[in-house]
PDB file of C-alpha atoms in Angstrom:
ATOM      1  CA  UNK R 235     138.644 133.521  39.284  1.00 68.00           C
ATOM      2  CA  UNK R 236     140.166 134.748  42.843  1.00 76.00           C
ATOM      3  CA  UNK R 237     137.712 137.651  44.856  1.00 81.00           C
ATOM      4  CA  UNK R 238     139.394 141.120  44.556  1.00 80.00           C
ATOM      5  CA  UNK R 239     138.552 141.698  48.277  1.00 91.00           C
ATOM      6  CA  UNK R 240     137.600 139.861  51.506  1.00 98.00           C
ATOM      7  CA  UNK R 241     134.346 139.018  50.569  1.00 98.00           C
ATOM      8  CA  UNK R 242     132.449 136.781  48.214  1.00 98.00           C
ATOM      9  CA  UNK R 243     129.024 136.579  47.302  1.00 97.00           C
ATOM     10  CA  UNK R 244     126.883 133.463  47.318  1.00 98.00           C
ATOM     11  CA  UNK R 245     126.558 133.272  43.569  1.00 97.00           C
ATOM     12  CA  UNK R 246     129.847 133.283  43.263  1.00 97.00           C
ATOM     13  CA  UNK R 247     130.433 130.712  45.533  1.00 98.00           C
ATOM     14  CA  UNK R 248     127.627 128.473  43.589  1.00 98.00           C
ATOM     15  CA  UNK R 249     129.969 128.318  40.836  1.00 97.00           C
ATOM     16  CA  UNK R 250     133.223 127.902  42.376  1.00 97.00           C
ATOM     17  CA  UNK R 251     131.574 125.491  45.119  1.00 97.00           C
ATOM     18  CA  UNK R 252     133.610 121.950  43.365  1.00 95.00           C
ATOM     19  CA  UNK R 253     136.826 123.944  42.661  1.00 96.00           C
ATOM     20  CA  UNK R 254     139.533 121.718  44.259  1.00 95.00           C
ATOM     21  CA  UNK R 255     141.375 124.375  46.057  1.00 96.00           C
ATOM     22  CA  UNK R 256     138.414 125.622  47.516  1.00 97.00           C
ATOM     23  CA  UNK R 257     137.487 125.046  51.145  1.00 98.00           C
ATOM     24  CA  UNK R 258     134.570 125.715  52.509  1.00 98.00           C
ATOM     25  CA  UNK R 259     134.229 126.429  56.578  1.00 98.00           C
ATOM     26  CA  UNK R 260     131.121 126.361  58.330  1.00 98.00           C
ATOM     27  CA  UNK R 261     131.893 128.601  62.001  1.00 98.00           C
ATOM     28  CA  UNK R 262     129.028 129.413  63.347  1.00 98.00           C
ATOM     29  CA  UNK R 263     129.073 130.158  67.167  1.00 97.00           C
ATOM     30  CA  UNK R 264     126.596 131.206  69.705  1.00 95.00           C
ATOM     31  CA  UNK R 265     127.454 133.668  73.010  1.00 88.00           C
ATOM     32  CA  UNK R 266     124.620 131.274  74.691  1.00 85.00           C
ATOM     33  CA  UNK R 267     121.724 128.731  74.679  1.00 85.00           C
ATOM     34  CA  UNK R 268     122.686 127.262  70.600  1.00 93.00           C
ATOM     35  CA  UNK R 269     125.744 124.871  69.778  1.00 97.00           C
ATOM     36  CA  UNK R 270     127.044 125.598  66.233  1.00 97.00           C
ATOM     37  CA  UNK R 271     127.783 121.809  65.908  1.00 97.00           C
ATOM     38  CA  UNK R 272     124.454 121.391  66.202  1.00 97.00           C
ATOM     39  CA  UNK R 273     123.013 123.633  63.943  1.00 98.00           C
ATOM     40  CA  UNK R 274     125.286 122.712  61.404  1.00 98.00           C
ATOM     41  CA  UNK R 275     124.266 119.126  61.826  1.00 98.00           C
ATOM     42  CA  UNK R 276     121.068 120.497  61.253  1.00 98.00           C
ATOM     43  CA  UNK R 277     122.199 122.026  57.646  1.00 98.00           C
ATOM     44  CA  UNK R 278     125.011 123.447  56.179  1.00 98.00           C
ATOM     45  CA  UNK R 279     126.048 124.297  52.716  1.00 98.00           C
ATOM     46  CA  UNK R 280     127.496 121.229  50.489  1.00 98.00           C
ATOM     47  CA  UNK R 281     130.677 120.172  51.457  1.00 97.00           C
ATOM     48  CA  UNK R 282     131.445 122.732  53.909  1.00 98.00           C
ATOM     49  CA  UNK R 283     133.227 121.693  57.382  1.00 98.00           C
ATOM     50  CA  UNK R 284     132.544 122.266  60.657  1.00 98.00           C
ATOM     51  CA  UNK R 285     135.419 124.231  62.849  1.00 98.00           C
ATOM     52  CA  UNK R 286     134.641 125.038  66.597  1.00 97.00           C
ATOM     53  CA  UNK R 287     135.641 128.327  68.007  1.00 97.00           C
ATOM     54  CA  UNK R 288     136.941 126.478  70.848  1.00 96.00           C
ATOM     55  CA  UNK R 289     139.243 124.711  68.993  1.00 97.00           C
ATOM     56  CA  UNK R 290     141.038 127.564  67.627  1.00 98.00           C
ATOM     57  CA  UNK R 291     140.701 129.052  71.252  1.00 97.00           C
ATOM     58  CA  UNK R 292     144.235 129.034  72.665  1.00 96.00           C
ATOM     59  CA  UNK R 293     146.293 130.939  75.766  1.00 94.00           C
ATOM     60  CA  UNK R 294     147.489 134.021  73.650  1.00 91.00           C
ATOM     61  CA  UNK R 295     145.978 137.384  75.083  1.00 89.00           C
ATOM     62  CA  UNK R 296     143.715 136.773  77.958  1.00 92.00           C
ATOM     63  CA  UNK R 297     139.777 136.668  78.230  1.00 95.00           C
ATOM     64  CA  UNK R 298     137.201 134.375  77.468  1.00 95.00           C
ATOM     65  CA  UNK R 299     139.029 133.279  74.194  1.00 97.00           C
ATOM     66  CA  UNK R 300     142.346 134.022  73.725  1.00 97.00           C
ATOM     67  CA  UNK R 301     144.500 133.550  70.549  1.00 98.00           C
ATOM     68  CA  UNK R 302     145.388 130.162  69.716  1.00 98.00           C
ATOM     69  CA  UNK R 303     149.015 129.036  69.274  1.00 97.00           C
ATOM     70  CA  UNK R 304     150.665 129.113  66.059  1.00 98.00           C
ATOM     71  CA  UNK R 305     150.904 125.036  66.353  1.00 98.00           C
ATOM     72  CA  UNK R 306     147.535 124.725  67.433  1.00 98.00           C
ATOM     73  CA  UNK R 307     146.010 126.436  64.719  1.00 98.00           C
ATOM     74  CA  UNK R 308     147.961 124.918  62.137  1.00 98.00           C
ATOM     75  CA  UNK R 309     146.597 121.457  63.163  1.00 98.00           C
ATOM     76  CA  UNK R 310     142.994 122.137  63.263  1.00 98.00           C
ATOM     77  CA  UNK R 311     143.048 123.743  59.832  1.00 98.00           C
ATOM     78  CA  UNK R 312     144.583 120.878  58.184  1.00 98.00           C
ATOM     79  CA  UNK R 313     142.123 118.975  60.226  1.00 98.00           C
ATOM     80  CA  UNK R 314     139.767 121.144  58.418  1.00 98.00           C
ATOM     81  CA  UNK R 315     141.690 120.189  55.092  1.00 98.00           C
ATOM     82  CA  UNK R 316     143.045 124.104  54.863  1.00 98.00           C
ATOM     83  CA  UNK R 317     146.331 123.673  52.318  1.00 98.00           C
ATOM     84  CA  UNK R 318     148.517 126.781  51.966  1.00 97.00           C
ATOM     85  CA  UNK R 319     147.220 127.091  48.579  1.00 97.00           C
ATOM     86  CA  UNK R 320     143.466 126.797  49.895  1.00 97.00           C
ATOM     87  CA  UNK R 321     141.069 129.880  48.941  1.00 98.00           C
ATOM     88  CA  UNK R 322     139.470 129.214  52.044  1.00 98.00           C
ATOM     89  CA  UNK R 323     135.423 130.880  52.263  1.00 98.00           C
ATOM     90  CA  UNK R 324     133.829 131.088  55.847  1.00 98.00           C
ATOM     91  CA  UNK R 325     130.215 131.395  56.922  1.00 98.00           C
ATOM     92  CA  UNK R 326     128.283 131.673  59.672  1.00 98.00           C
ATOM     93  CA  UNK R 327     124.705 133.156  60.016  1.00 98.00           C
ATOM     94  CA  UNK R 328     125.264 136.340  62.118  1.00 97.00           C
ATOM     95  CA  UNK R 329     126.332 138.471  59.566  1.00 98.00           C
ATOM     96  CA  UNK R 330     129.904 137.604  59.427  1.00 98.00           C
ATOM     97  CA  UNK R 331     130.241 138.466  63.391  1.00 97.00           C
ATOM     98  CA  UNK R 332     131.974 135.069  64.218  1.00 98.00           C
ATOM     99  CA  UNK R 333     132.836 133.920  60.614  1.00 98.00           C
ATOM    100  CA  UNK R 334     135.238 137.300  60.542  1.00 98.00           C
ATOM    101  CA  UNK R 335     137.418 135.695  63.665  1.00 98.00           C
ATOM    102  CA  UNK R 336     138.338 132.549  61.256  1.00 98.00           C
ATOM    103  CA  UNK R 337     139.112 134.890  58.321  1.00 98.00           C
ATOM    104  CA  UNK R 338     141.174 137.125  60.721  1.00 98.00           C
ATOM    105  CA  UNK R 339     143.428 134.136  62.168  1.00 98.00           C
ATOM    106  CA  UNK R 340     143.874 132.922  59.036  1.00 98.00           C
ATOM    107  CA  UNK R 341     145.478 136.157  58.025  1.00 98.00           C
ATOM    108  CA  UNK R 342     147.162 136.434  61.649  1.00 98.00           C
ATOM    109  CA  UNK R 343     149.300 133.811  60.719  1.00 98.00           C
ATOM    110  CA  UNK R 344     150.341 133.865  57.349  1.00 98.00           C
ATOM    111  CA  UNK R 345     147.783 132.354  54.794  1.00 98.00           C
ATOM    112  CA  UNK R 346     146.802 135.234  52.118  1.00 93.00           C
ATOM    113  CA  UNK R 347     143.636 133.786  50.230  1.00 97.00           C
ATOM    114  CA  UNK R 348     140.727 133.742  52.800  1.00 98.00           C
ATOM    115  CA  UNK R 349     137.257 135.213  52.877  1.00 98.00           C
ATOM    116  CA  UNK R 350     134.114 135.351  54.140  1.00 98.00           C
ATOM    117  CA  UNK R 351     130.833 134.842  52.240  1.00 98.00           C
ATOM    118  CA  UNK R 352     128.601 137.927  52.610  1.00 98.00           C
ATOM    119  CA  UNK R 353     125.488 137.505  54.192  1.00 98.00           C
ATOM    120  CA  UNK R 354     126.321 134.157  55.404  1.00 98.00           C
ATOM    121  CA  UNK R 355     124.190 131.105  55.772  1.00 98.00           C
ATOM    122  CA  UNK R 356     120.813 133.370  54.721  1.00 98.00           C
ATOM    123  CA  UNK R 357     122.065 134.457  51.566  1.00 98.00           C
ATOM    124  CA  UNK R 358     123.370 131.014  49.998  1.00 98.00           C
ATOM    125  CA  UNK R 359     119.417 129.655  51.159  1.00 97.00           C
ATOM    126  CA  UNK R 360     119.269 126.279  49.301  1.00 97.00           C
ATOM    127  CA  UNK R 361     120.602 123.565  48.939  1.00 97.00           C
ATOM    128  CA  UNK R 362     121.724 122.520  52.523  1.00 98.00           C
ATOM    129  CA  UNK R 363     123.246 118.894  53.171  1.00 98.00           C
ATOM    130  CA  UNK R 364     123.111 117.162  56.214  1.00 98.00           C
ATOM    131  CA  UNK R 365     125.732 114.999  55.999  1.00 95.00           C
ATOM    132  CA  UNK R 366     129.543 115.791  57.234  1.00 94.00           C
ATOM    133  CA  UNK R 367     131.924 115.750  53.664  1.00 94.00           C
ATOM    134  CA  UNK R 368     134.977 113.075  54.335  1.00 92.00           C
ATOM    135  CA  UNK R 369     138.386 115.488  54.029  1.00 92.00           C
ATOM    136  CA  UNK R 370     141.535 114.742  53.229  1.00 95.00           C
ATOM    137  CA  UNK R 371     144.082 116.588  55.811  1.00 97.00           C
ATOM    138  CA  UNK R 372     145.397 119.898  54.447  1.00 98.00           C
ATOM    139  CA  UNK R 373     149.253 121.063  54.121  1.00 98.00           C
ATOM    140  CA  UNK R 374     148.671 124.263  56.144  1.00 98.00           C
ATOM    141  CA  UNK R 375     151.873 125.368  57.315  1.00 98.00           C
ATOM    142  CA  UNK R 376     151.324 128.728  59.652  1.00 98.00           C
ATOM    143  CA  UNK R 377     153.932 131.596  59.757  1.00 98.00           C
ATOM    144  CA  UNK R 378     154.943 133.302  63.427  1.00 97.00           C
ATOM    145  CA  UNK R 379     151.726 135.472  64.046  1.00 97.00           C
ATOM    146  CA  UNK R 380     151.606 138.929  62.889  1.00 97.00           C
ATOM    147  CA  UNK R 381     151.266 140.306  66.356  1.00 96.00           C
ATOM    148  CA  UNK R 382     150.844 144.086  64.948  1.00 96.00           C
ATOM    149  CA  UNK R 383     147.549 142.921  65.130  1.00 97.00           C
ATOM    150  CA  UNK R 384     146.877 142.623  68.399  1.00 98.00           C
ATOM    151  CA  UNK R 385     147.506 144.724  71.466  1.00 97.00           C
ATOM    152  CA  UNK R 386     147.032 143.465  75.128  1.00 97.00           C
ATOM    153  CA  UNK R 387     145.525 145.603  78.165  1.00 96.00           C
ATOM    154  CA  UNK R 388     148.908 147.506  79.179  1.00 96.00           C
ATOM    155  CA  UNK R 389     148.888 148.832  75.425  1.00 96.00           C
ATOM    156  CA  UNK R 390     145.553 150.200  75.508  1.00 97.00           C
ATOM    157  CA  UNK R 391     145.967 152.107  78.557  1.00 95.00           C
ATOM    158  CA  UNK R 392     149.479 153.205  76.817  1.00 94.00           C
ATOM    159  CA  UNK R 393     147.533 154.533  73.709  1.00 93.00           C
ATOM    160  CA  UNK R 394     147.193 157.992  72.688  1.00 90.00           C
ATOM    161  CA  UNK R 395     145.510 159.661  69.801  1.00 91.00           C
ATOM    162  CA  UNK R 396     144.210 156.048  68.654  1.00 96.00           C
ATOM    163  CA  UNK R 397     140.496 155.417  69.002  1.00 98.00           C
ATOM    164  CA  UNK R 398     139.502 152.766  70.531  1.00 98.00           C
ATOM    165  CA  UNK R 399     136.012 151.319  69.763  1.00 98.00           C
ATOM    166  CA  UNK R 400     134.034 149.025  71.853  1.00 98.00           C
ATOM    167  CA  UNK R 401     131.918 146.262  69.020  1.00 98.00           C
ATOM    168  CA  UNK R 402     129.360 145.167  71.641  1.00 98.00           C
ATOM    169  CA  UNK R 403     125.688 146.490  71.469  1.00 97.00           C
ATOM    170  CA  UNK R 404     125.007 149.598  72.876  1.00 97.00           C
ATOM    171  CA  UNK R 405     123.311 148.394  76.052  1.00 97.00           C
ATOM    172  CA  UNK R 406     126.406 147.047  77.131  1.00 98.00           C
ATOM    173  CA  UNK R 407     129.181 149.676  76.366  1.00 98.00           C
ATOM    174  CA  UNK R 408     126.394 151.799  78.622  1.00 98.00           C
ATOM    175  CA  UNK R 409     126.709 149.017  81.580  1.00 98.00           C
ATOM    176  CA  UNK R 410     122.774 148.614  81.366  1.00 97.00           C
ATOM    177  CA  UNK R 411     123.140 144.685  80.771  1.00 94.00           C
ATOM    178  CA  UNK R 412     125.967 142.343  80.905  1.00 95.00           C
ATOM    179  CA  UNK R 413     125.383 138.671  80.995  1.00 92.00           C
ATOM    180  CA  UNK R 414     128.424 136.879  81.253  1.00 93.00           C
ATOM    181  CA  UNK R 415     131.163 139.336  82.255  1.00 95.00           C
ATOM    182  CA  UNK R 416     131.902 140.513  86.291  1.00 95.00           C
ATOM    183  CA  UNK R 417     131.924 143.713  85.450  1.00 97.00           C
ATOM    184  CA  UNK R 418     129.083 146.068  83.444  1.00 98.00           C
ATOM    185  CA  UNK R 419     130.348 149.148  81.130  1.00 98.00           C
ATOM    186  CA  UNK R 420     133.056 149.806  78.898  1.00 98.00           C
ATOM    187  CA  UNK R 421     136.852 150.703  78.596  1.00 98.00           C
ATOM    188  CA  UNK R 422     137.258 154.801  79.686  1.00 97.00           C
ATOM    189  CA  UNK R 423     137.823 157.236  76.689  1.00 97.00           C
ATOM    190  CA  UNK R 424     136.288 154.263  74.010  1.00 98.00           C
ATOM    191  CA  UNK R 425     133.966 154.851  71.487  1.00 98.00           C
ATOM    192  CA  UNK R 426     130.387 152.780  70.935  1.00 98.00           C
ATOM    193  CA  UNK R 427     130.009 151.578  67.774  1.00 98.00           C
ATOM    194  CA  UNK R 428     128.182 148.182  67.803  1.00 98.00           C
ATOM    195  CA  UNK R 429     129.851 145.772  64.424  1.00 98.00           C
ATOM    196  CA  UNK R 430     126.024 145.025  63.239  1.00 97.00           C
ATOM    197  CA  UNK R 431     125.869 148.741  62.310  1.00 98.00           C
ATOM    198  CA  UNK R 432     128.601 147.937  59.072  1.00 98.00           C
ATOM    199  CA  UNK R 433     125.753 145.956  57.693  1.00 98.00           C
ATOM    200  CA  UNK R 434     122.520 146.435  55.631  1.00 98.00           C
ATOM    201  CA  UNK R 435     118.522 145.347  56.252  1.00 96.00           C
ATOM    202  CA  UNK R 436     119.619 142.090  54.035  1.00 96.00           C
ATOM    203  CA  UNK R 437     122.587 141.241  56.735  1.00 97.00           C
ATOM    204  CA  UNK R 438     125.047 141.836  54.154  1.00 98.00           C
ATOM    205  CA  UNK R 439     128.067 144.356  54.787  1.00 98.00           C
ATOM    206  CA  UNK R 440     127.122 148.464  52.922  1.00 98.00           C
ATOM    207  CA  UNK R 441     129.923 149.202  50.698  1.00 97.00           C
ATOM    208  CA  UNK R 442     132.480 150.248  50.756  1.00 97.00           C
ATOM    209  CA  UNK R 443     131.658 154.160  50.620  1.00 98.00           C
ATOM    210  CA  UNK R 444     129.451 153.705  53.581  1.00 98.00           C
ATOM    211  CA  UNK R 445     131.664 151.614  55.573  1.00 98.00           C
ATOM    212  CA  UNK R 446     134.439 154.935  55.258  1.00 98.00           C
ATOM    213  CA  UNK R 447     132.151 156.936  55.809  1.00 98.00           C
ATOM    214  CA  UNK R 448     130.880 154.950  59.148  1.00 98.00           C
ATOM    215  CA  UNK R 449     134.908 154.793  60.392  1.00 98.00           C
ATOM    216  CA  UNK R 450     136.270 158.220  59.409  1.00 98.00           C
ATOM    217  CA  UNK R 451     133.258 159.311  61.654  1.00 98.00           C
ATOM    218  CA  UNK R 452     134.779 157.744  64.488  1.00 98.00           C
ATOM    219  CA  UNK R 453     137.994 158.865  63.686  1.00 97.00           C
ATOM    220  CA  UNK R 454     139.493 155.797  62.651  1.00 98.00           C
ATOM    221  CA  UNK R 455     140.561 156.753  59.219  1.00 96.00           C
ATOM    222  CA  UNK R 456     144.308 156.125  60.462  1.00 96.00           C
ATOM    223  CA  UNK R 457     143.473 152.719  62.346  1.00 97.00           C
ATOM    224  CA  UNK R 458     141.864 152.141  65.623  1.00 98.00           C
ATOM    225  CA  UNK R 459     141.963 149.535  68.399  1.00 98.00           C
ATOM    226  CA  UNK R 460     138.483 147.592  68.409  1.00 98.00           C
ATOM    227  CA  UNK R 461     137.312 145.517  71.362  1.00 98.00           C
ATOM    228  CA  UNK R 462     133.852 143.209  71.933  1.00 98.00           C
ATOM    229  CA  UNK R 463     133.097 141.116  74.718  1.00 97.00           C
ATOM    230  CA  UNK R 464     135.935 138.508  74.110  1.00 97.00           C
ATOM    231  CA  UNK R 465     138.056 139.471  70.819  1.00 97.00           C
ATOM    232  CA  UNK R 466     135.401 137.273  68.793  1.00 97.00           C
ATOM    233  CA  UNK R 467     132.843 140.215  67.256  1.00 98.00           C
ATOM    234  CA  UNK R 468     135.664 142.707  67.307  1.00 98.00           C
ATOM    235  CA  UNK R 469     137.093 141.274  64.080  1.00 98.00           C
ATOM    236  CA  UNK R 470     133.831 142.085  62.663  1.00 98.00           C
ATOM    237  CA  UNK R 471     135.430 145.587  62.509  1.00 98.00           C
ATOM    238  CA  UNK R 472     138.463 144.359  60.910  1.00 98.00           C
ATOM    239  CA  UNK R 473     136.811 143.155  58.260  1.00 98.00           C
ATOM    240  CA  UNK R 474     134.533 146.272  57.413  1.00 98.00           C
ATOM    241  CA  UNK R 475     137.937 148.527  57.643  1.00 98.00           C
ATOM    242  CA  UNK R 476     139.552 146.343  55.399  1.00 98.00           C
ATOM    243  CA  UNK R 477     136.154 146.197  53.107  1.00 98.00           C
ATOM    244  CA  UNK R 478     136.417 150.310  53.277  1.00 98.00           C
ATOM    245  CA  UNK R 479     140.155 150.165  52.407  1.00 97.00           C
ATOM    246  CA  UNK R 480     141.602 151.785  55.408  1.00 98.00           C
ATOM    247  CA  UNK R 481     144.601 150.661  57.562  1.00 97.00           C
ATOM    248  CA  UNK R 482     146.046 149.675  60.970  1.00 97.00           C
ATOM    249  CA  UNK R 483     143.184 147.937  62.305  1.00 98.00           C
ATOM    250  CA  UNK R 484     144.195 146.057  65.289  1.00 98.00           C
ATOM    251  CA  UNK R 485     142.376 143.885  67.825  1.00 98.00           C
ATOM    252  CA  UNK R 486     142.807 143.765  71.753  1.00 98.00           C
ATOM    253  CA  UNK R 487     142.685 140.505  71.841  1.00 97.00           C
ATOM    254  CA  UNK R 488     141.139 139.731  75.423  1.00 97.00           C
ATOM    255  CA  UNK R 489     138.660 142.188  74.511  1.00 98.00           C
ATOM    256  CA  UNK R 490     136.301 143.337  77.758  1.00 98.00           C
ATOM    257  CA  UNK R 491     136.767 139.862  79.129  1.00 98.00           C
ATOM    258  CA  UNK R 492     140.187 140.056  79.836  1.00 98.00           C
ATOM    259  CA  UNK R 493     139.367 144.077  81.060  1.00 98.00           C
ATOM    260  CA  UNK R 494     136.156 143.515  83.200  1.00 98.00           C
ATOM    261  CA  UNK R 495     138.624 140.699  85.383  1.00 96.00           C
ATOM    262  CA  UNK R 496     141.076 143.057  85.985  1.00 97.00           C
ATOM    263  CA  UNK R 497     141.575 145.772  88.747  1.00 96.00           C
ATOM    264  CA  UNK R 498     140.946 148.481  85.898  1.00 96.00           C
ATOM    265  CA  UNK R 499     138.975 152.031  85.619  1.00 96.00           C
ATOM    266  CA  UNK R 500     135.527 151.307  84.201  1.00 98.00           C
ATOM    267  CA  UNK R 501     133.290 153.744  82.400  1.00 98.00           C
ATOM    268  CA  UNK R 502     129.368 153.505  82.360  1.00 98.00           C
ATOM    269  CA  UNK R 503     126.284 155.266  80.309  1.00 97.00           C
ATOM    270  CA  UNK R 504     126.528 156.266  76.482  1.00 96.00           C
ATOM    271  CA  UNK R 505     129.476 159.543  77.069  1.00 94.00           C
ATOM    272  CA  UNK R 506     133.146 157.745  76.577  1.00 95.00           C
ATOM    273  CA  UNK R 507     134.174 159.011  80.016  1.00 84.00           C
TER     274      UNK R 507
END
């Protein structure tokens, strides 16, 4: 049985878990102070794989990670044993904030059966192996990029009539607290709206009702341009659009890192500006 939309739950991943087309992808990832190799060391679900963020960190777009190459992707997924026939699940335990990334470049360049397990690492609980599975390399073969999915600095000064939406928490869209980026504050005219906000008290995303509701709010019911710090969270956003079954959601790709490092207008406290 194939998932209708971009998520799965953990039951049903229980009982598809030894399907031989299914890969599982552990990508957790940590802004600072945790390794996600290390926690999944620690435990991960059976026979899932560990994929660093940094691998699949490239030169395309700017920031703190840009987009990888199409070449550079494809090998670390068959690395990962991703085949173009793979349904491919991925989990982290941040409520899809990183996990959402893998699922999006998946999509960016060309594979079509990829999602990400709702609720992550909490809601499968038990069992947890410690031990890394031995995989056989995958077939992936990865398509030019969709790059109507992205949009670079000069195109979101160019835009007009498109909302764009900052990801990150509140405190820094306002420019009250930025740890790792020169500048504090957020992009002039965009909209706060931090990604953990598309998700429930039990870390799982609200449905799909909710989520419209949430975007159409922001005026995004025609697409928007979503940033975070460094393009990671910001697919966060692309996921709950997709979940709430609205179009045109695009990333810019180098996100506030690629902003904040440039000789650009920035806005501070909670009004747009």
């Amino acid at each position: 049985m194939t998932p209708t939309g971009p998520l799965v739950e953990a039951d049903w991943l229980r009982a598809h878990l030894t399907d031989p087309d299914l890969r599982v992808i552990d990508f957790r990832w940590y802004l600072q102070g945790r390794s996600g190799r290390h926690e999944y060391a620690k435990g991960h679900i059976p026979g899932a794989v560990f994929v660093d963020l940094e691998g699949v960190t490239g030169t395309e777009g700017g920031g703190r990670h840009p987009l990888p190459e199409r070449g550079q992707f494809e090998r670390e997924m068959r690395k990962a044993g991703v085949s173009s026939s793979s349904r491919v699940v991925v989990y982290d335990d941040s409520g899809g904030s990183t996990a959402a990334r893998l699922w999006f470049l998946l999509g960016y360049f060309g594979h079509r059966s990829q999602y990400v397990l709702d609720g992550g690492l909490q809601a499968w609980g038990s069992p947890l192996e410690t031990t890394s599975p031995r995989t056989a390399p995958g077939n992936f073969h990865a398509s030019e990029p969709d790059r109507s999915r992205v949009v670079d600095f000069e195109a979101v000064r160019r835009l007009d009539g498109v909302p764009v939406i900052d990801a990150r928490a509140g405190e820094r869209y306002r420019g009250e607290k930025e740890p790792i980026d020169p500048k504090a504050g957020h992009i002039p005219g965009a909209l706060s709206a931090p990604y953990g906000e598309s998700l429930g008290p039990d870390g799982r995303f609200k449905s799909r009702a909710d989520l419209r509701e949430r975007y159409v709010s922001l005026g995004a019911e025609r697409g928007a341009v979503f940033y975070c710090g460094s393009g990671v969270n910001a697919t966060h956003h692309v996921l709950a659009m997709e979940i709430a079954g609205l179009p045109n959601a695009r990333i810019y790709a180098g996100s506030w890192s690629d902003w904040s490092n440039r000789d650009l207008p920035v806005a501070t406290g909670s009004d747009p500006g």
